[in-house]
Amino acid sequence: VVAWAGATSSCFCGCWHLVQQLGVCRTPRCASSWADLEERLPSSLVPEPRLIDSVLKPEKPNLEGHLVLFRERNGWCPYSERVWLAMEAKGLEYTTVLVDNYGSRAAWIGGQTPQVQW
């Protein structure tokens, strides 16, 4: 246990540091609970994006007036991952359309993934 200016303790994650007056670790590195950690995530500040799986729902949805990310369905494409992470980091509100690059592709989807439509 580390002591400094009369305060001693360790936080939930096990690192040793000064615990603030509330007795709870508030450093960005540590969280006191899963709920606390979830509140700190940038993605929790915006609503979850609309998700459309083009294999399960092959009919064309109405995407007019929305920011839309067409990405690879199985999560194997690093380029789709990169665009998705950038959109999440920016906190953009968007719709995701999952596209099957290796099997049956809906007739209304053309080109390669990733694609962004606005």
mmCIF file of N, CA and C in Angstrom:
data_model
loop_
_atom_site.group_PDB
_atom_site.id
_atom_site.type_symbol
_atom_site.label_atom_id
_atom_site.label_comp_id
_atom_site.label_asym_id
_atom_site.label_seq_id
_atom_site.Cartn_x
_atom_site.Cartn_y
_atom_site.Cartn_z
ATOM 1 N N VAL A 1 0.858 -1.182 0.000
ATOM 2 C CA VAL A 1 0.000 0.000 0.000
ATOM 3 C C VAL A 1 0.896 1.235 0.000
ATOM 4 N N VAL A 2 0.551 2.156 -0.862
ATOM 5 C CA VAL A 2 1.303 3.399 -0.971
ATOM 6 C C VAL A 2 0.589 4.461 -0.162
ATOM 7 N N ALA A 3 1.328 5.230 0.622
ATOM 8 C CA ALA A 3 0.736 6.305 1.424
ATOM 9 C C ALA A 3 1.313 7.633 0.974
ATOM 10 N N TRP A 4 0.448 8.599 0.784
ATOM 11 C CA TRP A 4 0.904 9.930 0.429
ATOM 12 C C TRP A 4 -0.105 10.932 0.963
ATOM 13 N N ALA A 5 0.313 11.881 1.742
ATOM 14 C CA ALA A 5 -0.526 12.936 2.337
ATOM 15 C C ALA A 5 -1.727 12.349 3.066
ATOM 16 N N GLY A 6 -1.536 11.240 3.730
ATOM 17 C CA GLY A 6 -2.600 10.680 4.545
ATOM 18 C C GLY A 6 -3.587 9.792 3.807
ATOM 19 N N ALA A 7 -3.459 9.648 2.494
ATOM 20 C CA ALA A 7 -4.395 8.811 1.741
ATOM 21 C C ALA A 7 -3.697 7.529 1.318
ATOM 22 N N THR A 8 -4.297 6.407 1.642
ATOM 23 C CA THR A 8 -3.745 5.119 1.238
ATOM 24 C C THR A 8 -4.849 4.256 0.678
ATOM 25 N N SER A 9 -4.573 3.568 -0.386
ATOM 26 C CA SER A 9 -5.541 2.615 -0.926
ATOM 27 C C SER A 9 -5.092 2.150 -2.294
ATOM 28 N N SER A 10 -5.853 1.234 -2.838
ATOM 29 C CA SER A 10 -5.658 0.797 -4.209
ATOM 30 C C SER A 10 -7.028 0.794 -4.869
ATOM 31 N N CYS A 11 -7.073 0.993 -6.161
ATOM 32 C CA CYS A 11 -8.358 1.043 -6.844
ATOM 33 C C CYS A 11 -8.801 -0.356 -7.261
ATOM 34 N N PHE A 12 -9.956 -0.426 -7.879
ATOM 35 C CA PHE A 12 -10.576 -1.678 -8.305
ATOM 36 C C PHE A 12 -9.669 -2.512 -9.214
ATOM 37 N N CYS A 13 -8.934 -1.851 -10.093
ATOM 38 C CA CYS A 13 -8.124 -2.588 -11.070
ATOM 39 C C CYS A 13 -6.790 -3.048 -10.485
ATOM 40 N N GLY A 14 -6.460 -2.664 -9.273
ATOM 41 C CA GLY A 14 -5.262 -3.172 -8.621
ATOM 42 C C GLY A 14 -4.042 -2.286 -8.707
ATOM 43 N N CYS A 15 -4.092 -1.176 -9.447
ATOM 44 C CA CYS A 15 -2.919 -0.297 -9.481
ATOM 45 C C CYS A 15 -2.894 0.544 -8.202
ATOM 46 N N TRP A 16 -1.735 0.998 -7.843
ATOM 47 C CA TRP A 16 -1.567 1.742 -6.586
ATOM 48 C C TRP A 16 -1.416 3.218 -6.884
ATOM 49 N N HIS A 17 -2.214 4.026 -6.272
ATOM 50 C CA HIS A 17 -2.107 5.472 -6.426
ATOM 51 C C HIS A 17 -2.966 6.159 -5.373
ATOM 52 N N LEU A 18 -2.892 7.460 -5.370
ATOM 53 C CA LEU A 18 -3.687 8.261 -4.441
ATOM 54 C C LEU A 18 -5.161 8.138 -4.793
ATOM 55 N N VAL A 19 -5.998 7.821 -3.814
ATOM 56 C CA VAL A 19 -7.441 7.769 -4.021
ATOM 57 C C VAL A 19 -8.004 9.117 -3.591
ATOM 58 N N GLN A 20 -8.792 9.702 -4.451
ATOM 59 C CA GLN A 20 -9.305 11.045 -4.198
ATOM 60 C C GLN A 20 -10.269 11.069 -3.015
ATOM 61 N N GLN A 21 -10.744 12.215 -2.685
ATOM 62 C CA GLN A 21 -11.577 12.406 -1.503
ATOM 63 C C GLN A 21 -12.779 11.473 -1.456
ATOM 64 N N LEU A 22 -13.311 11.105 -2.590
ATOM 65 C CA LEU A 22 -14.477 10.223 -2.610
ATOM 66 C C LEU A 22 -14.112 8.778 -2.298
ATOM 67 N N GLY A 23 -12.821 8.485 -2.284
ATOM 68 C CA GLY A 23 -12.395 7.118 -2.031
ATOM 69 C C GLY A 23 -12.531 6.217 -3.241
ATOM 70 N N VAL A 24 -12.718 6.820 -4.408
ATOM 71 C CA VAL A 24 -12.883 6.057 -5.642
ATOM 72 C C VAL A 24 -11.861 6.539 -6.650
ATOM 73 N N CYS A 25 -11.252 5.628 -7.338
ATOM 74 C CA CYS A 25 -10.280 5.978 -8.374
ATOM 75 C C CYS A 25 -10.995 6.654 -9.533
ATOM 76 N N ARG A 26 -10.545 7.819 -9.945
ATOM 77 C CA ARG A 26 -11.137 8.536 -11.068
ATOM 78 C C ARG A 26 -10.128 8.822 -12.169
ATOM 79 N N THR A 27 -9.020 8.137 -12.163
ATOM 80 C CA THR A 27 -8.052 8.348 -13.230
ATOM 81 C C THR A 27 -8.575 7.693 -14.499
ATOM 82 N N PRO A 28 -8.207 8.206 -15.678
ATOM 83 C CA PRO A 28 -8.686 7.605 -16.920
ATOM 84 C C PRO A 28 -8.278 6.136 -17.067
ATOM 85 N N ARG A 29 -7.203 5.757 -16.424
ATOM 86 C CA ARG A 29 -6.683 4.402 -16.557
ATOM 87 C C ARG A 29 -7.496 3.374 -15.781
ATOM 88 N N CYS A 30 -8.169 3.800 -14.730
ATOM 89 C CA CYS A 30 -8.831 2.865 -13.823
ATOM 90 C C CYS A 30 -10.328 3.120 -13.777
ATOM 91 N N ALA A 31 -11.079 2.068 -13.512
ATOM 92 C CA ALA A 31 -12.524 2.181 -13.336
ATOM 93 C C ALA A 31 -12.912 1.377 -12.106
ATOM 94 N N SER A 32 -13.889 1.871 -11.370
ATOM 95 C CA SER A 32 -14.286 1.184 -10.146
ATOM 96 C C SER A 32 -15.262 0.040 -10.401
ATOM 97 N N SER A 33 -15.898 0.039 -11.570
ATOM 98 C CA SER A 33 -16.847 -1.021 -11.894
ATOM 99 C C SER A 33 -17.015 -1.084 -13.414
ATOM 100 N N TRP A 34 -17.725 -2.113 -13.888
ATOM 101 C CA TRP A 34 -17.999 -2.210 -15.328
ATOM 102 C C TRP A 34 -18.879 -1.055 -15.773
ATOM 103 N N ALA A 35 -19.846 -0.666 -14.945
ATOM 104 C CA ALA A 35 -20.728 0.453 -15.289
ATOM 105 C C ALA A 35 -19.923 1.747 -15.419
ATOM 106 N N ASP A 36 -18.966 1.960 -14.520
ATOM 107 C CA ASP A 36 -18.104 3.133 -14.581
ATOM 108 C C ASP A 36 -17.280 3.130 -15.865
ATOM 109 N N LEU A 37 -16.749 1.979 -16.214
ATOM 110 C CA LEU A 37 -15.964 1.854 -17.441
ATOM 111 C C LEU A 37 -16.816 2.150 -18.661
ATOM 112 N N GLU A 38 -18.041 1.634 -18.685
ATOM 113 C CA GLU A 38 -18.933 1.859 -19.819
ATOM 114 C C GLU A 38 -19.262 3.334 -19.992
ATOM 115 N N GLU A 39 -19.445 4.057 -18.888
ATOM 116 C CA GLU A 39 -19.740 5.483 -18.949
ATOM 117 C C GLU A 39 -18.589 6.282 -19.537
ATOM 118 N N ARG A 40 -17.367 5.785 -19.407
ATOM 119 C CA ARG A 40 -16.184 6.496 -19.892
ATOM 120 C C ARG A 40 -15.907 6.265 -21.377
ATOM 121 N N LEU A 41 -16.555 5.270 -21.979
ATOM 122 C CA LEU A 41 -16.314 4.968 -23.383
ATOM 123 C C LEU A 41 -16.927 6.038 -24.275
ATOM 124 N N PRO A 42 -16.176 6.530 -25.265
ATOM 125 C CA PRO A 42 -16.729 7.549 -26.161
ATOM 126 C C PRO A 42 -17.968 7.062 -26.898
ATOM 127 N N SER A 43 -18.030 5.776 -27.212
ATOM 128 C CA SER A 43 -19.176 5.259 -27.957
ATOM 129 C C SER A 43 -20.456 5.284 -27.138
ATOM 130 N N SER A 44 -20.368 5.430 -25.830
ATOM 131 C CA SER A 44 -21.578 5.484 -25.012
ATOM 132 C C SER A 44 -22.221 6.865 -25.053
ATOM 133 N N LEU A 45 -21.565 7.837 -25.657
ATOM 134 C CA LEU A 45 -22.092 9.197 -25.718
ATOM 135 C C LEU A 45 -23.061 9.403 -26.872
ATOM 136 N N VAL A 46 -23.044 8.516 -27.869
ATOM 137 C CA VAL A 46 -23.943 8.616 -29.018
ATOM 138 C C VAL A 46 -24.792 7.352 -29.093
ATOM 139 N N PRO A 47 -25.958 7.448 -29.721
ATOM 140 C CA PRO A 47 -26.784 6.247 -29.834
ATOM 141 C C PRO A 47 -26.091 5.186 -30.698
ATOM 142 N N GLU A 48 -26.439 3.926 -30.454
ATOM 143 C CA GLU A 48 -25.859 2.854 -31.259
ATOM 144 C C GLU A 48 -26.282 3.018 -32.711
ATOM 145 N N PRO A 49 -25.376 2.734 -33.654
ATOM 146 C CA PRO A 49 -25.737 2.886 -35.065
ATOM 147 C C PRO A 49 -26.761 1.840 -35.495
ATOM 148 N N ARG A 50 -27.548 2.211 -36.477
ATOM 149 C CA ARG A 50 -28.495 1.269 -37.081
ATOM 150 C C ARG A 50 -27.680 0.241 -37.848
ATOM 151 N N LEU A 51 -28.024 -1.021 -37.696
ATOM 152 C CA LEU A 51 -27.276 -2.103 -38.311
ATOM 153 C C LEU A 51 -28.188 -2.900 -39.229
ATOM 154 N N ILE A 52 -27.772 -3.038 -40.504
ATOM 155 C CA ILE A 52 -28.543 -3.789 -41.493
ATOM 156 C C ILE A 52 -27.643 -4.885 -42.038
ATOM 157 N N ASP A 53 -28.068 -6.130 -41.903
ATOM 158 C CA ASP A 53 -27.324 -7.267 -42.460
ATOM 159 C C ASP A 53 -27.939 -7.587 -43.816
ATOM 160 N N SER A 54 -27.215 -7.316 -44.903
ATOM 161 C CA SER A 54 -27.759 -7.472 -46.254
ATOM 162 C C SER A 54 -27.996 -8.928 -46.639
ATOM 163 N N VAL A 55 -27.449 -9.872 -45.890
ATOM 164 C CA VAL A 55 -27.719 -11.286 -46.170
ATOM 165 C C VAL A 55 -29.042 -11.694 -45.526
ATOM 166 N N LEU A 56 -29.270 -11.250 -44.294
ATOM 167 C CA LEU A 56 -30.507 -11.597 -43.598
ATOM 168 C C LEU A 56 -31.700 -10.792 -44.105
ATOM 169 N N LYS A 57 -31.451 -9.560 -44.561
ATOM 170 C CA LYS A 57 -32.503 -8.700 -45.118
ATOM 171 C C LYS A 57 -32.044 -8.200 -46.486
ATOM 172 N N PRO A 58 -32.225 -9.015 -47.546
ATOM 173 C CA PRO A 58 -31.694 -8.644 -48.865
ATOM 174 C C PRO A 58 -32.447 -7.519 -49.569
ATOM 175 N N GLU A 59 -33.660 -7.144 -49.095
ATOM 176 C CA GLU A 59 -34.384 -6.050 -49.744
ATOM 177 C C GLU A 59 -33.708 -4.720 -49.421
ATOM 178 N N LYS A 60 -33.778 -3.805 -50.385
ATOM 179 C CA LYS A 60 -33.082 -2.522 -50.223
ATOM 180 C C LYS A 60 -33.801 -1.631 -49.211
ATOM 181 N N PRO A 61 -33.104 -1.205 -48.152
ATOM 182 C CA PRO A 61 -33.713 -0.293 -47.172
ATOM 183 C C PRO A 61 -33.653 1.152 -47.662
ATOM 184 N N ASN A 62 -34.425 2.020 -47.045
ATOM 185 C CA ASN A 62 -34.382 3.443 -47.364
ATOM 186 C C ASN A 62 -33.196 4.059 -46.624
ATOM 187 N N LEU A 63 -32.164 4.428 -47.366
ATOM 188 C CA LEU A 63 -30.950 4.981 -46.771
ATOM 189 C C LEU A 63 -30.748 6.453 -47.115
ATOM 190 N N GLU A 64 -31.741 7.065 -47.758
ATOM 191 C CA GLU A 64 -31.624 8.460 -48.159
ATOM 192 C C GLU A 64 -31.489 9.373 -46.954
ATOM 193 N N GLY A 65 -30.589 10.324 -47.046
ATOM 194 C CA GLY A 65 -30.409 11.311 -45.994
ATOM 195 C C GLY A 65 -29.629 10.820 -44.783
ATOM 196 N N HIS A 66 -29.032 9.648 -44.866
ATOM 197 C CA HIS A 66 -28.259 9.095 -43.757
ATOM 198 C C HIS A 66 -26.811 8.886 -44.178
ATOM 199 N N LEU A 67 -25.917 9.005 -43.230
ATOM 200 C CA LEU A 67 -24.530 8.601 -43.432
ATOM 201 C C LEU A 67 -24.512 7.082 -43.314
ATOM 202 N N VAL A 68 -24.001 6.390 -44.339
ATOM 203 C CA VAL A 68 -24.063 4.933 -44.380
ATOM 204 C C VAL A 68 -22.666 4.364 -44.611
ATOM 205 N N LEU A 69 -22.312 3.378 -43.798
ATOM 206 C CA LEU A 69 -21.065 2.637 -43.969
ATOM 207 C C LEU A 69 -21.397 1.240 -44.463
ATOM 208 N N PHE A 70 -20.894 0.887 -45.641
ATOM 209 C CA PHE A 70 -20.998 -0.470 -46.164
ATOM 210 C C PHE A 70 -19.694 -1.154 -45.803
ATOM 211 N N ARG A 71 -19.785 -2.181 -44.955
ATOM 212 C CA ARG A 71 -18.568 -2.856 -44.524
ATOM 213 C C ARG A 71 -18.710 -4.358 -44.649
ATOM 214 N N GLU A 72 -17.592 -5.034 -44.651
ATOM 215 C CA GLU A 72 -17.535 -6.478 -44.790
ATOM 216 C C GLU A 72 -18.211 -7.139 -43.601
ATOM 217 N N ARG A 73 -19.005 -8.148 -43.862
ATOM 218 C CA ARG A 73 -19.892 -8.747 -42.866
ATOM 219 C C ARG A 73 -19.174 -9.525 -41.768
ATOM 220 N N ASN A 74 -18.090 -10.202 -42.070
ATOM 221 C CA ASN A 74 -17.459 -11.115 -41.123
ATOM 222 C C ASN A 74 -16.364 -10.497 -40.270
ATOM 223 N N GLY A 75 -16.022 -9.243 -40.501
ATOM 224 C CA GLY A 75 -14.998 -8.579 -39.697
ATOM 225 C C GLY A 75 -13.578 -8.974 -40.064
ATOM 226 N N TRP A 76 -13.369 -9.469 -41.287
ATOM 227 C CA TRP A 76 -12.031 -9.887 -41.713
ATOM 228 C C TRP A 76 -11.278 -8.806 -42.475
ATOM 229 N N CYS A 77 -11.961 -7.747 -42.856
ATOM 230 C CA CYS A 77 -11.338 -6.719 -43.694
ATOM 231 C C CYS A 77 -10.763 -5.593 -42.827
ATOM 232 N N PRO A 78 -9.439 -5.445 -42.815
ATOM 233 C CA PRO A 78 -8.843 -4.389 -41.990
ATOM 234 C C PRO A 78 -9.207 -2.986 -42.472
ATOM 235 N N TYR A 79 -9.523 -2.832 -43.761
ATOM 236 C CA TYR A 79 -9.882 -1.514 -44.291
ATOM 237 C C TYR A 79 -11.272 -1.106 -43.780
ATOM 238 N N SER A 80 -12.205 -2.068 -43.755
ATOM 239 C CA SER A 80 -13.531 -1.796 -43.193
ATOM 240 C C SER A 80 -13.426 -1.478 -41.708
ATOM 241 N N GLU A 81 -12.586 -2.215 -41.010
ATOM 242 C CA GLU A 81 -12.387 -1.982 -39.574
ATOM 243 C C GLU A 81 -11.850 -0.574 -39.328
ATOM 244 N N ARG A 82 -10.926 -0.153 -40.154
ATOM 245 C CA ARG A 82 -10.305 1.167 -39.993
ATOM 246 C C ARG A 82 -11.324 2.291 -40.169
ATOM 247 N N VAL A 83 -12.155 2.179 -41.203
ATOM 248 C CA VAL A 83 -13.178 3.202 -41.445
ATOM 249 C C VAL A 83 -14.203 3.196 -40.313
ATOM 250 N N TRP A 84 -14.624 1.998 -39.886
ATOM 251 C CA TRP A 84 -15.587 1.876 -38.791
ATOM 252 C C TRP A 84 -15.042 2.510 -37.509
ATOM 253 N N LEU A 85 -13.792 2.225 -37.160
ATOM 254 C CA LEU A 85 -13.196 2.788 -35.948
ATOM 255 C C LEU A 85 -13.066 4.308 -36.031
ATOM 256 N N ALA A 86 -12.738 4.822 -37.216
ATOM 257 C CA ALA A 86 -12.638 6.279 -37.385
ATOM 258 C C ALA A 86 -13.998 6.942 -37.180
ATOM 259 N N MET A 87 -15.060 6.322 -37.709
ATOM 260 C CA MET A 87 -16.401 6.881 -37.542
ATOM 261 C C MET A 87 -16.833 6.823 -36.077
ATOM 262 N N GLU A 88 -16.478 5.753 -35.392
ATOM 263 C CA GLU A 88 -16.780 5.644 -33.959
ATOM 264 C C GLU A 88 -16.005 6.690 -33.162
ATOM 265 N N ALA A 89 -14.725 6.861 -33.478
ATOM 266 C CA ALA A 89 -13.891 7.820 -32.749
ATOM 267 C C ALA A 89 -14.396 9.256 -32.931
ATOM 268 N N LYS A 90 -14.932 9.550 -34.108
ATOM 269 C CA LYS A 90 -15.464 10.892 -34.381
ATOM 270 C C LYS A 90 -16.845 11.099 -33.768
ATOM 271 N N GLY A 91 -17.481 10.016 -33.318
ATOM 272 C CA GLY A 91 -18.804 10.134 -32.716
ATOM 273 C C GLY A 91 -19.902 10.422 -33.723
ATOM 274 N N LEU A 92 -19.734 9.954 -34.955
ATOM 275 C CA LEU A 92 -20.720 10.204 -36.007
ATOM 276 C C LEU A 92 -21.933 9.292 -35.844
ATOM 277 N N GLU A 93 -23.093 9.812 -36.211
ATOM 278 C CA GLU A 93 -24.297 8.984 -36.264
ATOM 279 C C GLU A 93 -24.390 8.429 -37.679
ATOM 280 N N TYR A 94 -24.437 7.119 -37.799
ATOM 281 C CA TYR A 94 -24.426 6.485 -39.111
ATOM 282 C C TYR A 94 -25.174 5.168 -39.083
ATOM 283 N N THR A 95 -25.452 4.653 -40.265
ATOM 284 C CA THR A 95 -26.071 3.341 -40.448
ATOM 285 C C THR A 95 -25.017 2.419 -41.025
ATOM 286 N N THR A 96 -24.956 1.189 -40.521
ATOM 287 C CA THR A 96 -24.011 0.205 -41.044
ATOM 288 C C THR A 96 -24.770 -0.833 -41.850
ATOM 289 N N VAL A 97 -24.282 -1.097 -43.066
ATOM 290 C CA VAL A 97 -24.811 -2.182 -43.881
ATOM 291 C C VAL A 97 -23.705 -3.222 -43.988
ATOM 292 N N LEU A 98 -23.976 -4.414 -43.470
ATOM 293 C CA LEU A 98 -23.000 -5.508 -43.535
ATOM 294 C C LEU A 98 -23.146 -6.220 -44.873
ATOM 295 N N VAL A 99 -22.026 -6.373 -45.595
ATOM 296 C CA VAL A 99 -22.016 -6.936 -46.945
ATOM 297 C C VAL A 99 -21.208 -8.225 -46.948
ATOM 298 N N ASP A 100 -21.754 -9.257 -47.585
ATOM 299 C CA ASP A 100 -21.039 -10.526 -47.722
ATOM 300 C C ASP A 100 -20.186 -10.476 -48.984
ATOM 301 N N ASN A 101 -18.871 -10.383 -48.827
ATOM 302 C CA ASN A 101 -17.967 -10.303 -49.976
ATOM 303 C C ASN A 101 -17.670 -11.658 -50.598
ATOM 304 N N TYR A 102 -18.001 -12.748 -49.932
ATOM 305 C CA TYR A 102 -17.594 -14.071 -50.404
ATOM 306 C C TYR A 102 -18.752 -14.971 -50.788
ATOM 307 N N GLY A 103 -19.976 -14.556 -50.565
ATOM 308 C CA GLY A 103 -21.126 -15.401 -50.851
ATOM 309 C C GLY A 103 -22.168 -14.636 -51.631
ATOM 310 N N SER A 104 -23.401 -14.753 -51.188
ATOM 311 C CA SER A 104 -24.498 -14.083 -51.880
ATOM 312 C C SER A 104 -24.558 -12.616 -51.462
ATOM 313 N N ARG A 105 -24.497 -11.768 -52.446
ATOM 314 C CA ARG A 105 -24.543 -10.324 -52.205
ATOM 315 C C ARG A 105 -25.869 -9.790 -52.725
ATOM 316 N N ALA A 106 -26.497 -8.926 -51.962
ATOM 317 C CA ALA A 106 -27.759 -8.324 -52.393
ATOM 318 C C ALA A 106 -27.544 -7.570 -53.708
ATOM 319 N N ALA A 107 -28.533 -7.635 -54.603
ATOM 320 C CA ALA A 107 -28.411 -7.047 -55.938
ATOM 321 C C ALA A 107 -28.226 -5.532 -55.901
ATOM 322 N N TRP A 108 -28.716 -4.863 -54.870
ATOM 323 C CA TRP A 108 -28.652 -3.405 -54.800
ATOM 324 C C TRP A 108 -27.305 -2.886 -54.305
ATOM 325 N N ILE A 109 -26.399 -3.773 -53.909
ATOM 326 C CA ILE A 109 -25.076 -3.361 -53.420
ATOM 327 C C ILE A 109 -24.061 -3.583 -54.532
ATOM 328 N N GLY A 110 -23.333 -2.541 -54.866
ATOM 329 C CA GLY A 110 -22.306 -2.650 -55.900
ATOM 330 C C GLY A 110 -20.970 -2.162 -55.382
ATOM 331 N N GLY A 111 -19.902 -2.570 -56.062
ATOM 332 C CA GLY A 111 -18.576 -2.100 -55.688
ATOM 333 C C GLY A 111 -17.955 -2.887 -54.564
ATOM 334 N N GLN A 112 -16.861 -2.356 -54.065
ATOM 335 C CA GLN A 112 -16.072 -3.006 -53.018
ATOM 336 C C GLN A 112 -16.411 -2.424 -51.649
ATOM 337 N N THR A 113 -15.942 -3.088 -50.619
ATOM 338 C CA THR A 113 -16.086 -2.544 -49.270
ATOM 339 C C THR A 113 -14.698 -2.181 -48.751
ATOM 340 N N PRO A 114 -14.584 -1.173 -47.930
ATOM 341 C CA PRO A 114 -15.650 -0.333 -47.381
ATOM 342 C C PRO A 114 -16.077 0.753 -48.337
ATOM 343 N N GLN A 115 -17.306 1.186 -48.176
ATOM 344 C CA GLN A 115 -17.861 2.332 -48.894
ATOM 345 C C GLN A 115 -18.579 3.207 -47.873
ATOM 346 N N VAL A 116 -18.578 4.492 -48.132
ATOM 347 C CA VAL A 116 -19.338 5.420 -47.298
ATOM 348 C C VAL A 116 -20.237 6.209 -48.223
ATOM 349 N N GLN A 117 -21.494 6.309 -47.850
ATOM 350 C CA GLN A 117 -22.482 7.067 -48.640
ATOM 351 C C GLN A 117 -23.043 8.160 -47.763
ATOM 352 N N TRP A 118 -23.179 9.362 -48.307
ATOM 353 C CA TRP A 118 -23.790 10.451 -47.546
ATOM 354 C C TRP A 118 -24.678 11.259 -48.436
#
